[in-house]
Structures are given as C-alpha cells and as structure tokens.
Amino acid sequence: MASPQEINNLQSTFQRALNFSGSPGAVSTSPTPSFMNTVPQRMNVVKPSKALKPFSSGDIKILLLENVNQTAIDIFNDQGYQIEFHKSSFSEEELIAKIADVHAIGIRSKTKLTAKVLEHAKNLVCIGCFCIGTNQVDLESAAKLGVAVFNSPFSNSRSVAELVMGEIISLARQLGDRSIEMHTGTWNKVSHGCWEIRGKTLGIVGCGHIGSQLSVLAEAFGMHVLYYDIVTIMALGSAKQVPTLNELLNRSDFVSLHVPATEETNNMFSAPQMAAMKDGAYIINASRGTVVDIPSLIQAMKVGKIAGAALDVYPNEPAKNGSGAFSDELNPWVSDLVSLPNIILTPHIGGSTEEAQSAIGVEVATALSKYINEGNSVGSVNFPEVSLRPLDLDQENTVRVLYIHHNVPGVLKTVNNILSDHNIEKQFSDSNGDIAYLMADISNVDQSDIKDVYDKLNATEYKISIRLLY
C-alpha cells in the first residue's frame, strides 16, 4: 500500500496535469489526456493543408436530384458551390437540357445517366450516386469522358440488414396478411404455418457489407447462417461459407439475396434455383430488381413451393411516388404478384432511414468535393484510384496537374517531358482498363508557366481531360 506521502505526491501530479488544460471551462473525466497534451509528439504534427481551387468556388455548379440528404447540401454550401436541388428524378430530355453546364451531379437510384445524356455534359467532372448501386449510370461512357463516379458502399448497410431481419420475422409469422385482415375488420388468430426463427437456417447470397451485417444480426436471433459468395470471405461468428449456391438453397429455410446487378446476376434466381430450395422456404430480395425472375416466383408461390417472399426492388420502378404508380403497365405481372398471400412488397426503402441517408450524404459529398478540389479519386467505381498528400500552406508556386488519358504506351514519357522544366515534387499514376490517370505536383511555376503547361498537355494525342489546381 502507498504511504500518505506517496499518495499526496500522486495527487499533486494529477492536479498539475489538470492545470495544464488550455481551456478553463473544460471538463475532464481523466487527467491523462490533458497531461499528455503537454508532451512533445513529433509524430503527430498535422500541418494545415493548402486549398487547391483554380476557380472561384461560386463558379462550380452542382445538380442534386431525388431529394439528396441535407448533409450533402451543407457540405457543398461550405465549399461555396452553386447548388440546384430537386426532390424528384429527371427524364432523359430534362437531363440533357440541364447537364450541359454542371460540374457535378448527385443522384440516387431512379435517375438514368445514359451515354446519350453524358455526351451533352461539357463541363462534367464527377457523378455522385447517393446509394450503393451504380447501374443507373453508364460507367464506361463516363470514364471515356474523364468523369469519375462515386457511390456509398457502406453507409446504408445496417439499414438494409435491419429491414431484412424484420421481413424474416414478418414472413415467418405472416404479419403482412394478419395486418391487412385487421385493417379490413377481419379477426383471424391462427398459428398454422407460423414459426419462430430461432434455430432456423438463413442462407445469404453475397456476403459483402450488407450480408455480413445481416449474418451478425441473424445469429443474435439464434439462427444458423450459411453464405455463398464467388470469393472466399472470412466468416463472422458461427456463419459458414458453402461452396455452391445449390448447397445453400438445399439447406436454408430463408434465402436473402445481396448481389449487384450484372450480366451474371440477371435472373440468377429463377425456376431452377427455387426448385432447389426446401419446400415451404422463404425468399427475400433487397439487392437489385433484375436478380429475381418474378414470374417464376409467382408460380412457385402459387404451387406452395415457396411459403413467402419479401421484395424491395423490381425490374422497373416508378420514377416518382404516387397512387397507381406500381401497376401492370410498369411490370406486366404486378396484379398477380399483389394477389399472393404472405408476400411483403416495399418501394425500394432498404436504405431509406434518416441515419443511412445522412451518412450517405456525408460520404458521397465529401468524395465529390475532394475530387473537385484535390483530384483525389479514391473510392471511384469506374476510374483509377489515385491520391496525393495535400500541399502545405507554405508551398508557394506549386501546381497540381490532373491528367486523364487513354492507357497506351508512351504517354507518361510525353507528359514528363512537358513537366521536366519544373521540379516534380511527387507523382502518382494508375490505370483502369483503357483509362489512366496521372497526378503530379510541380513547383517553381508562375502564372505564365501554368498556361504553357496547360497548352502543351492539351495538345497531347491521348489526353481525355486536364485540370490544373493551384
């Protein structure tokens, strides 16, 4: 045990540490952080970075559609950009008229940025998909124009996983049917065909960000979890990866789909896959509307092979909210689908929570701002991922060169010959298919040099797009 003198010395030391605090109104629950603030930390010095904007911020125009979250608007406002905001999506004709003058466009899942639309985008630098999916954008056409596309692969994962868990319980207990009956005055207290989910097996197809979140939640409910993916993924908890989709289907009571929209996943869940499932199993699709062959699902449910289904996505979805929007004119099987028992239909709301939309707004708006202001393309889905550390405030007469070009031999030699009249402080280049992207910071550059560098780079044979930031 410490002596009274040692205790007094220790208390004095803590008190001195507390007194080092630079703010007299600060409340500290632990003296250690305040004390550590007085210790020199050479490895932790963060210099203020130089803002790279070769433009008046007010000249940058951002078009935001589909009610993008306020957090994104706040970030763009802080940058001083011009913002045009709309709650709805635009038709192709409206997009062609609007996109000509904007430098960035933010969309969600309904707006279609086709090659025809993009060819009218004369000033477009980047596109932000404020969602997970990017199949609403012609990514190849955007890359060929030097337009980087960003999305939000993480932010709504929890919201989608929680919706799926709610649907698993709802399907097992036929909650949708009981609710509709009560709304029409029918009292139908039944237990036949209703189950606990504890001890049942959930099969997850595609165990990425959402699938892994779902895996953890399902185990917390006492479910056994199997998952199938085209790559080997480390299991969380007691989940087990299976080698084939058929094995997962044979063993699962519930199957939840979490795959992207690709040629390989188009109608990947059709009559043969449903036939491979257990009799009386359930299907949940909160991924993409093209993944499930819905006419086959309707038939499987009519014959009792599938006991219930929950769909949040569809091959064709209404462009706007409103009564009568989801009809046979949009998808010819809608009347058959809505007449089925124990089927939960939701209007693509997997990521539609306040928390998810707020986080998505921050994630995508920050990525767009960093690309516009710094050239940082990390996180782009169609573009080489390139980044350089920020310039310090004391770095004068330094220019950042952003050079997007066709990926052919000899381009870097040509570019470096142009830049060789100046000191190349740092440089990074990468390619993605036919597109390559070079970033370089060059110093000892005056205003006349900037125009000279730009003109020479602009005259190169394989350039796609050039920006100079200083």
Short mmCIF file of C-alpha atoms in Angstrom, two decimals:
data_model
loop_
_atom_site.label_atom_id
_atom_site.label_comp_id
_atom_site.label_asym_id
_atom_site.label_seq_id
_atom_site.Cartn_x
_atom_site.Cartn_y
_atom_site.Cartn_z
CA MET A 1 0.00 0.00 0.00
CA ALA A 2 1.27 3.51 -0.85
CA SER A 3 2.38 5.76 2.01
CA PRO A 4 0.47 9.02 2.77
CA GLN A 5 3.39 10.98 1.30
CA GLU A 6 3.28 8.94 -1.94
CA ILE A 7 -0.46 9.47 -2.20
CA ASN A 8 -0.01 13.24 -1.73
CA ASN A 9 2.71 13.31 -4.40
CA LEU A 10 0.48 11.39 -6.81
CA GLN A 11 -2.46 13.73 -6.20
CA SER A 12 -0.20 16.73 -6.77
CA THR A 13 0.98 15.28 -10.06
CA PHE A 14 -2.63 14.72 -11.24
CA GLN A 15 -3.59 18.23 -10.17
CA ARG A 16 -0.68 19.78 -12.10
CA ALA A 17 -1.72 17.76 -15.13
CA LEU A 18 -5.27 19.07 -14.88
CA ASN A 19 -3.98 22.63 -14.59
CA PHE A 20 -2.19 22.30 -17.93
CA SER A 21 -5.55 22.36 -19.71
CA GLY A 22 -5.74 25.36 -22.04
CA SER A 23 -9.46 25.93 -21.51
CA PRO A 24 -10.60 26.99 -18.03
CA GLY A 25 -14.13 25.85 -18.78
CA ALA A 26 -13.16 22.40 -19.98
CA VAL A 27 -14.38 19.38 -18.08
CA SER A 28 -12.03 16.40 -17.98
CA THR A 29 -13.04 12.99 -16.70
CA SER A 30 -9.44 11.79 -16.85
CA PRO A 31 -6.25 13.75 -16.19
CA THR A 32 -4.18 11.60 -18.51
CA PRO A 33 -5.24 13.18 -21.86
CA SER A 34 -4.62 16.70 -20.50
CA PHE A 35 -1.20 15.67 -19.19
CA MET A 36 -0.27 14.01 -22.48
CA ASN A 37 -1.12 17.19 -24.35
CA THR A 38 1.95 18.79 -22.69
CA VAL A 39 4.32 16.14 -24.02
CA PRO A 40 6.00 16.92 -27.38
CA GLN A 41 4.71 14.49 -30.03
CA ARG A 42 6.83 14.77 -33.13
CA MET A 43 4.95 12.03 -34.98
CA ASN A 44 1.53 13.57 -34.51
CA VAL A 45 2.02 17.03 -36.04
CA VAL A 46 -0.67 17.78 -38.62
CA LYS A 47 0.07 20.77 -40.83
CA PRO A 48 -2.81 22.78 -42.26
CA SER A 49 -3.23 21.91 -45.92
CA LYS A 50 -3.48 24.29 -48.82
CA ALA A 51 -6.85 24.57 -50.53
CA LEU A 52 -6.41 23.80 -54.22
CA LYS A 53 -9.00 25.75 -56.15
CA PRO A 54 -8.06 27.22 -59.52
CA PHE A 55 -11.55 28.61 -59.76
CA SER A 56 -13.99 30.80 -57.98
CA SER A 57 -15.94 28.35 -55.81
CA GLY A 58 -19.13 30.08 -56.86
CA ASP A 59 -18.49 29.02 -60.46
CA ILE A 60 -18.80 25.31 -59.61
CA LYS A 61 -22.34 24.12 -60.31
CA ILE A 62 -23.80 21.07 -58.57
CA LEU A 63 -27.10 19.49 -59.66
CA LEU A 64 -28.74 17.36 -56.96
CA LEU A 65 -31.76 15.19 -57.76
CA GLU A 66 -34.05 12.73 -55.93
CA ASN A 67 -34.10 14.56 -52.60
CA VAL A 68 -30.43 14.04 -51.72
CA ASN A 69 -29.93 14.47 -47.96
CA GLN A 70 -29.34 17.86 -46.36
CA THR A 71 -25.92 16.75 -45.10
CA ALA A 72 -24.66 16.76 -48.70
CA ILE A 73 -26.14 20.20 -49.33
CA ASP A 74 -24.40 21.52 -46.21
CA ILE A 75 -21.02 20.18 -47.37
CA PHE A 76 -21.40 21.73 -50.82
CA ASN A 77 -22.56 25.02 -49.30
CA ASP A 78 -19.44 25.07 -47.13
CA GLN A 79 -17.39 24.81 -50.31
CA GLY A 80 -19.24 27.80 -51.78
CA TYR A 81 -20.58 25.89 -54.78
CA GLN A 82 -23.77 26.77 -56.66
CA ILE A 83 -26.42 24.16 -55.88
CA GLU A 84 -29.56 23.31 -57.81
CA PHE A 85 -31.73 20.92 -55.79
CA HIS A 86 -34.76 18.87 -56.88
CA LYS A 87 -36.76 16.30 -54.92
CA SER A 88 -37.64 14.20 -57.97
CA SER A 89 -35.67 12.49 -60.73
CA PHE A 90 -35.38 13.92 -64.25
CA SER A 91 -36.36 12.42 -67.58
CA GLU A 92 -33.72 11.94 -70.27
CA GLU A 93 -34.81 15.14 -72.03
CA GLU A 94 -34.64 17.15 -68.80
CA LEU A 95 -31.20 15.75 -68.02
CA ILE A 96 -29.86 16.62 -71.46
CA ALA A 97 -31.04 20.20 -71.01
CA LYS A 98 -29.58 20.55 -67.50
CA ILE A 99 -26.35 18.57 -67.59
CA ALA A 100 -24.55 20.73 -70.15
CA ASP A 101 -23.46 23.36 -67.62
CA VAL A 102 -22.94 21.43 -64.39
CA HIS A 103 -19.62 20.25 -62.97
CA ALA A 104 -21.08 17.54 -60.72
CA ILE A 105 -24.40 15.76 -60.47
CA GLY A 106 -25.80 13.88 -57.49
CA ILE A 107 -28.47 11.20 -57.99
CA ARG A 108 -29.97 8.19 -56.28
CA SER A 109 -31.40 5.09 -57.97
CA LYS A 110 -34.10 6.43 -60.31
CA THR A 111 -32.18 8.89 -62.49
CA LYS A 112 -30.62 7.23 -65.56
CA LEU A 113 -27.37 8.77 -66.78
CA THR A 114 -27.10 7.09 -70.18
CA ALA A 115 -24.42 7.53 -72.83
CA LYS A 116 -26.83 9.81 -74.70
CA VAL A 117 -27.20 12.06 -71.66
CA LEU A 118 -23.50 12.09 -70.81
CA GLU A 119 -22.42 13.14 -74.30
CA HIS A 120 -24.09 16.51 -73.60
CA ALA A 121 -22.10 17.04 -70.38
CA LYS A 122 -19.48 19.54 -71.49
CA ASN A 123 -18.23 20.59 -68.03
CA LEU A 124 -18.97 17.46 -66.00
CA VAL A 125 -16.13 16.40 -63.70
CA CYS A 126 -17.77 13.81 -61.44
CA ILE A 127 -21.01 11.98 -60.60
CA GLY A 128 -22.20 11.05 -57.13
CA CYS A 129 -24.57 8.10 -56.65
CA PHE A 130 -26.06 8.69 -53.20
CA CYS A 131 -26.75 4.96 -52.78
CA ILE A 132 -24.89 1.65 -53.14
CA GLY A 133 -25.77 0.77 -56.73
CA THR A 134 -24.27 2.43 -59.81
CA ASN A 135 -26.08 0.51 -62.55
CA GLN A 136 -28.16 3.65 -63.27
CA VAL A 137 -25.01 5.25 -64.72
CA ASP A 138 -23.25 4.24 -67.93
CA LEU A 139 -19.90 3.82 -66.16
CA GLU A 140 -17.89 3.08 -69.29
CA SER A 141 -19.17 6.17 -71.12
CA ALA A 142 -18.45 8.32 -68.07
CA ALA A 143 -14.88 7.01 -67.83
CA LYS A 144 -14.25 7.66 -71.54
CA LEU A 145 -15.27 11.28 -70.94
CA GLY A 146 -12.95 11.55 -67.94
CA VAL A 147 -15.86 11.67 -65.47
CA ALA A 148 -15.28 9.87 -62.15
CA VAL A 149 -18.27 8.17 -60.50
CA PHE A 150 -18.55 7.77 -56.73
CA ASN A 151 -21.07 5.87 -54.62
CA SER A 152 -21.70 4.97 -50.99
CA PRO A 153 -20.82 1.30 -50.46
CA PHE A 154 -21.01 1.31 -46.65
CA SER A 155 -23.41 3.84 -45.21
CA ASN A 156 -26.80 2.12 -45.59
CA SER A 157 -25.63 -1.44 -44.87
CA ARG A 158 -27.12 -1.54 -41.38
CA SER A 159 -30.46 -0.12 -42.51
CA VAL A 160 -30.87 -2.77 -45.21
CA ALA A 161 -29.80 -5.58 -42.87
CA GLU A 162 -32.33 -4.47 -40.23
CA LEU A 163 -35.13 -4.35 -42.83
CA VAL A 164 -34.31 -7.90 -43.91
CA MET A 165 -34.38 -9.15 -40.32
CA GLY A 166 -37.77 -7.52 -39.85
CA GLU A 167 -39.01 -9.21 -43.03
CA ILE A 168 -37.72 -12.63 -41.94
CA ILE A 169 -39.76 -12.41 -38.75
CA SER A 170 -42.77 -10.97 -40.59
CA LEU A 171 -42.77 -13.76 -43.17
CA ALA A 172 -42.37 -16.46 -40.52
CA ARG A 173 -45.37 -15.08 -38.63
CA GLN A 174 -47.45 -14.00 -41.68
CA LEU A 175 -47.63 -10.49 -40.21
CA GLY A 176 -48.41 -8.82 -43.53
CA ASP A 177 -51.57 -10.88 -44.06
CA ARG A 178 -52.73 -10.51 -40.46
CA SER A 179 -52.26 -6.74 -40.64
CA ILE A 180 -54.22 -6.41 -43.89
CA GLU A 181 -57.01 -8.55 -42.42
CA MET A 182 -57.24 -6.39 -39.30
CA HIS A 183 -57.38 -3.26 -41.44
CA THR A 184 -60.42 -4.72 -43.18
CA GLY A 185 -62.08 -5.73 -39.91
CA THR A 186 -61.16 -9.44 -40.05
CA TRP A 187 -60.02 -11.19 -36.85
CA ASN A 188 -58.01 -14.29 -37.85
CA LYS A 189 -55.98 -15.66 -34.94
CA VAL A 190 -54.04 -18.61 -36.38
CA SER A 191 -50.78 -20.45 -35.67
CA HIS A 192 -50.71 -22.86 -38.61
CA GLY A 193 -47.68 -22.13 -40.81
CA CYS A 194 -46.23 -19.63 -38.33
CA TRP A 195 -42.78 -20.21 -36.91
CA GLU A 196 -40.11 -18.93 -34.58
CA ILE A 197 -36.93 -18.03 -36.44
CA ARG A 198 -34.72 -19.35 -33.64
CA GLY A 199 -32.94 -22.48 -34.83
CA LYS A 200 -33.84 -21.90 -38.49
CA THR A 201 -31.19 -21.56 -41.20
CA LEU A 202 -30.62 -18.33 -43.10
CA GLY A 203 -28.79 -18.55 -46.41
CA ILE A 204 -27.14 -15.32 -47.54
CA VAL A 205 -26.22 -15.00 -51.22
CA GLY A 206 -23.48 -12.39 -51.49
CA CYS A 207 -21.77 -11.75 -48.15
CA GLY A 208 -20.47 -8.21 -48.61
CA HIS A 209 -21.14 -5.21 -46.40
CA ILE A 210 -24.88 -5.88 -46.04
CA GLY A 211 -24.66 -9.67 -45.99
CA SER A 212 -22.08 -9.63 -43.20
CA GLN A 213 -24.19 -7.22 -41.12
CA LEU A 214 -27.20 -9.48 -41.65
CA SER A 215 -25.16 -12.50 -40.61
CA VAL A 216 -24.37 -10.95 -37.23
CA LEU A 217 -27.99 -9.90 -36.60
CA ALA A 218 -29.36 -13.32 -37.59
CA GLU A 219 -27.02 -15.14 -35.22
CA ALA A 220 -28.09 -12.81 -32.42
CA PHE A 221 -31.64 -14.11 -33.04
CA GLY A 222 -30.42 -17.71 -32.71
CA MET A 223 -30.40 -18.53 -36.42
CA HIS A 224 -27.85 -20.74 -38.17
CA VAL A 225 -26.17 -18.80 -41.00
CA LEU A 226 -24.80 -20.12 -44.29
CA TYR A 227 -23.45 -17.88 -47.02
CA TYR A 228 -22.39 -18.24 -50.64
CA ASP A 229 -20.10 -15.84 -52.48
CA ILE A 230 -17.91 -16.01 -55.56
CA VAL A 231 -14.89 -15.08 -53.41
CA THR A 232 -13.69 -16.61 -50.16
CA ILE A 233 -14.76 -14.44 -47.24
CA MET A 234 -13.82 -14.83 -43.59
CA ALA A 235 -16.83 -15.90 -41.55
CA LEU A 236 -18.21 -13.78 -38.74
CA GLY A 237 -19.36 -15.63 -35.62
CA SER A 238 -20.51 -19.15 -36.40
CA ALA A 239 -21.54 -18.49 -40.01
CA LYS A 240 -20.27 -20.97 -42.61
CA GLN A 241 -19.42 -20.41 -46.25
CA VAL A 242 -20.69 -23.11 -48.61
CA PRO A 243 -19.01 -23.97 -51.93
CA THR A 244 -22.10 -23.88 -54.17
CA LEU A 245 -25.33 -21.95 -54.43
CA ASN A 246 -27.30 -25.19 -54.67
CA GLU A 247 -25.97 -26.40 -51.33
CA LEU A 248 -27.09 -23.17 -49.71
CA LEU A 249 -30.54 -23.46 -51.29
CA ASN A 250 -30.94 -27.11 -50.22
CA ARG A 251 -30.18 -26.31 -46.57
CA SER A 252 -31.77 -22.88 -45.97
CA ASP A 253 -35.19 -22.03 -44.55
CA PHE A 254 -34.77 -18.38 -45.58
CA VAL A 255 -32.70 -17.10 -48.53
CA SER A 256 -31.68 -13.44 -48.68
CA LEU A 257 -30.07 -12.00 -51.83
CA HIS A 258 -27.35 -9.34 -51.68
CA VAL A 259 -25.62 -9.22 -55.07
CA PRO A 260 -25.03 -6.41 -57.59
CA ALA A 261 -26.81 -6.05 -60.93
CA THR A 262 -24.52 -7.65 -63.52
CA GLU A 263 -24.94 -9.88 -66.55
CA GLU A 264 -24.14 -12.86 -64.32
CA THR A 265 -26.79 -11.98 -61.72
CA ASN A 266 -29.56 -11.16 -64.21
CA ASN A 267 -32.40 -13.59 -63.35
CA MET A 268 -29.90 -15.65 -61.35
CA PHE A 269 -32.76 -16.62 -59.08
CA SER A 270 -35.26 -18.34 -61.35
CA ALA A 271 -37.24 -21.60 -61.54
CA PRO A 272 -34.23 -23.99 -61.16
CA GLN A 273 -33.00 -22.20 -58.04
CA MET A 274 -36.47 -22.15 -56.49
CA ALA A 275 -36.84 -25.84 -57.25
CA ALA A 276 -33.61 -26.47 -55.35
CA MET A 277 -34.95 -24.79 -52.21
CA LYS A 278 -36.67 -26.56 -49.32
CA ASP A 279 -40.43 -26.89 -49.62
CA GLY A 280 -42.00 -24.02 -47.72
CA ALA A 281 -38.86 -21.85 -47.68
CA TYR A 282 -38.85 -18.04 -48.00
CA ILE A 283 -37.09 -15.60 -50.36
CA ILE A 284 -36.01 -12.02 -49.59
CA ASN A 285 -34.59 -9.70 -52.25
CA ALA A 286 -33.29 -6.29 -51.18
CA SER A 287 -30.48 -6.17 -53.75
CA ARG A 288 -31.47 -5.39 -57.35
CA GLY A 289 -34.75 -5.92 -59.19
CA THR A 290 -33.16 -7.86 -62.05
CA VAL A 291 -31.84 -10.63 -59.77
CA VAL A 292 -35.15 -12.48 -59.23
CA ASP A 293 -37.27 -13.87 -62.05
CA ILE A 294 -40.56 -12.65 -60.61
CA PRO A 295 -42.93 -14.63 -62.92
CA SER A 296 -41.14 -17.81 -61.74
CA LEU A 297 -41.50 -16.67 -58.15
CA ILE A 298 -45.24 -16.15 -58.66
CA GLN A 299 -45.62 -19.69 -59.99
CA ALA A 300 -43.52 -21.17 -57.17
CA MET A 301 -45.70 -19.44 -54.59
CA LYS A 302 -48.94 -20.47 -56.28
CA VAL A 303 -48.00 -24.16 -56.09
CA GLY A 304 -46.83 -23.82 -52.48
CA LYS A 305 -43.13 -24.43 -53.13
CA ILE A 306 -42.26 -21.03 -51.67
CA ALA A 307 -44.15 -20.10 -48.49
CA GLY A 308 -43.49 -16.38 -48.64
CA ALA A 309 -41.35 -13.65 -50.14
CA ALA A 310 -40.27 -10.09 -49.44
CA LEU A 311 -39.32 -7.84 -52.37
CA ASP A 312 -37.92 -4.33 -52.04
CA VAL A 313 -36.66 -3.97 -55.63
CA TYR A 314 -38.16 -4.58 -59.07
CA PRO A 315 -37.01 -4.71 -62.72
CA ASN A 316 -38.89 -1.50 -63.49
CA GLU A 317 -39.61 1.01 -60.75
CA PRO A 318 -41.74 4.18 -60.83
CA ALA A 319 -39.83 7.41 -61.35
CA LYS A 320 -41.98 9.24 -58.80
CA ASN A 321 -44.08 8.48 -55.74
CA GLY A 322 -47.84 8.41 -56.19
CA SER A 323 -51.02 6.39 -56.28
CA GLY A 324 -51.23 3.85 -59.12
CA ALA A 325 -47.53 4.13 -59.97
CA PHE A 326 -46.85 0.42 -59.33
CA SER A 327 -49.04 -1.24 -61.95
CA ASP A 328 -49.17 -3.77 -64.80
CA GLU A 329 -48.15 -1.00 -67.19
CA LEU A 330 -44.80 -0.84 -65.41
CA ASN A 331 -44.36 -4.61 -64.94
CA PRO A 332 -46.94 -6.95 -66.54
CA TRP A 333 -47.07 -9.33 -63.55
CA VAL A 334 -47.94 -6.77 -60.85
CA SER A 335 -51.59 -7.85 -60.48
CA ASP A 336 -50.58 -11.48 -59.98
CA LEU A 337 -47.86 -10.52 -57.53
CA VAL A 338 -50.01 -8.37 -55.25
CA SER A 339 -52.70 -11.07 -55.08
CA LEU A 340 -50.38 -13.62 -53.45
CA PRO A 341 -50.59 -14.46 -49.75
CA ASN A 342 -47.67 -13.79 -47.38
CA ILE A 343 -45.75 -11.52 -49.71
CA ILE A 344 -44.21 -8.27 -48.44
CA LEU A 345 -43.77 -5.57 -51.09
CA THR A 346 -41.89 -2.39 -50.24
CA PRO A 347 -40.94 0.53 -52.55
CA HIS A 348 -37.12 0.25 -52.57
CA ILE A 349 -36.75 1.51 -49.00
CA GLY A 350 -33.86 -0.70 -47.86
CA GLY A 351 -31.58 2.27 -47.28
CA SER A 352 -34.34 4.77 -46.57
CA THR A 353 -33.65 5.67 -42.96
CA GLU A 354 -32.67 9.04 -41.57
CA GLU A 355 -29.37 7.60 -40.32
CA ALA A 356 -28.42 5.98 -43.62
CA GLN A 357 -29.34 8.94 -45.81
CA SER A 358 -27.45 11.34 -43.54
CA ALA A 359 -24.33 9.16 -43.64
CA ILE A 360 -24.63 8.68 -47.41
CA GLY A 361 -24.87 12.44 -47.89
CA VAL A 362 -21.65 12.96 -45.96
CA GLU A 363 -19.78 10.09 -47.63
CA VAL A 364 -20.59 10.95 -51.25
CA ALA A 365 -20.49 14.75 -50.94
CA THR A 366 -17.07 14.53 -49.28
CA ALA A 367 -15.78 12.27 -52.06
CA LEU A 368 -17.04 14.66 -54.75
CA SER A 369 -15.57 17.70 -53.00
CA LYS A 370 -12.17 16.02 -52.60
CA TYR A 371 -12.15 15.09 -56.28
CA ILE A 372 -13.15 18.57 -57.41
CA ASN A 373 -10.74 20.37 -55.07
CA GLU A 374 -7.81 17.94 -54.82
CA GLY A 375 -8.13 15.44 -57.66
CA ASN A 376 -8.43 12.57 -55.14
CA SER A 377 -10.24 9.73 -56.93
CA VAL A 378 -10.06 7.11 -54.15
CA GLY A 379 -13.43 5.36 -53.96
CA SER A 380 -14.36 5.89 -57.61
CA VAL A 381 -16.11 2.89 -59.16
CA ASN A 382 -15.15 3.49 -62.81
CA PHE A 383 -11.82 5.22 -62.57
CA PRO A 384 -8.21 4.67 -61.45
CA GLU A 385 -7.93 5.36 -57.72
CA VAL A 386 -5.20 7.98 -57.33
CA SER A 387 -4.34 10.28 -54.45
CA LEU A 388 -1.50 12.59 -53.39
CA ARG A 389 -0.97 14.04 -49.93
CA PRO A 390 -2.22 17.65 -49.63
CA LEU A 391 0.07 20.60 -50.27
CA ASP A 392 1.23 22.57 -47.23
CA LEU A 393 0.25 26.22 -46.85
CA ASP A 394 3.88 27.28 -47.19
CA GLN A 395 4.30 25.63 -50.59
CA GLU A 396 4.30 28.60 -52.96
CA ASN A 397 4.22 28.49 -56.76
CA THR A 398 3.18 24.84 -56.78
CA VAL A 399 0.64 23.41 -59.21
CA ARG A 400 -1.16 20.08 -59.12
CA VAL A 401 -1.56 18.54 -62.57
CA LEU A 402 -4.51 16.20 -63.13
CA TYR A 403 -4.13 14.43 -66.46
CA ILE A 404 -6.66 11.82 -67.61
CA HIS A 405 -5.63 9.94 -70.73
CA HIS A 406 -6.01 6.81 -72.81
CA ASN A 407 -3.96 3.93 -71.45
CA VAL A 408 -1.45 3.50 -74.29
CA PRO A 409 2.38 3.22 -74.31
CA GLY A 410 4.47 6.38 -74.35
CA VAL A 411 2.01 8.79 -72.73
CA LEU A 412 3.90 9.17 -69.44
CA LYS A 413 7.14 9.87 -71.31
CA THR A 414 5.43 12.64 -73.25
CA VAL A 415 3.84 14.15 -70.15
CA ASN A 416 7.02 14.03 -68.07
CA ASN A 417 8.95 15.73 -70.87
CA ILE A 418 6.47 18.59 -70.64
CA LEU A 419 6.73 18.75 -66.85
CA SER A 420 10.52 18.37 -66.78
CA ASP A 421 11.14 22.13 -66.91
CA HIS A 422 9.83 22.22 -63.34
CA ASN A 423 10.59 20.28 -60.18
CA ILE A 424 8.22 17.30 -59.91
CA GLU A 425 7.73 17.06 -56.16
CA LYS A 426 5.50 14.00 -56.22
CA GLN A 427 3.66 11.97 -58.80
CA PHE A 428 1.24 9.04 -58.92
CA SER A 429 -0.27 7.31 -61.93
CA ASP A 430 -2.62 4.35 -62.27
CA SER A 431 -4.84 2.80 -64.91
CA ASN A 432 -8.19 1.05 -65.07
CA GLY A 433 -8.78 -0.70 -68.37
CA ASP A 434 -8.49 1.81 -71.20
CA ILE A 435 -8.37 4.85 -68.88
CA ALA A 436 -5.33 6.14 -66.99
CA TYR A 437 -4.99 8.99 -64.52
CA LEU A 438 -1.84 10.87 -63.54
CA MET A 439 -1.48 13.32 -60.66
CA ALA A 440 1.68 15.36 -60.18
CA ASP A 441 2.69 18.32 -58.03
CA ILE A 442 5.21 20.59 -59.76
CA SER A 443 6.93 23.58 -58.15
CA ASN A 444 8.66 26.78 -59.33
CA VAL A 445 5.67 27.61 -61.50
CA ASP A 446 4.43 31.15 -62.21
CA GLN A 447 1.24 32.27 -63.94
CA SER A 448 2.75 32.20 -67.43
CA ASP A 449 4.08 28.70 -66.80
CA ILE A 450 0.59 27.48 -65.86
CA LYS A 451 -0.80 28.46 -69.26
CA ASP A 452 2.20 26.98 -71.04
CA VAL A 453 1.89 23.64 -69.20
CA TYR A 454 -1.85 23.50 -69.85
CA ASP A 455 -1.49 24.27 -73.58
CA LYS A 456 1.22 21.64 -74.06
CA LEU A 457 -0.72 18.95 -72.19
CA ASN A 458 -3.89 19.86 -74.06
CA ALA A 459 -2.08 19.29 -77.36
CA THR A 460 -1.02 15.73 -76.47
CA GLU A 461 -2.52 13.00 -78.62
CA TYR A 462 -4.09 10.75 -75.98
CA LYS A 463 -5.41 13.23 -73.43
CA ILE A 464 -9.03 12.92 -72.31
CA SER A 465 -9.27 15.67 -69.72
CA ILE A 466 -6.91 18.08 -67.96
CA ARG A 467 -7.24 20.14 -64.81
CA LEU A 468 -4.62 22.27 -63.11
CA LEU A 469 -5.09 23.08 -59.41
CA TYR A 470 -3.06 25.78 -57.67
#
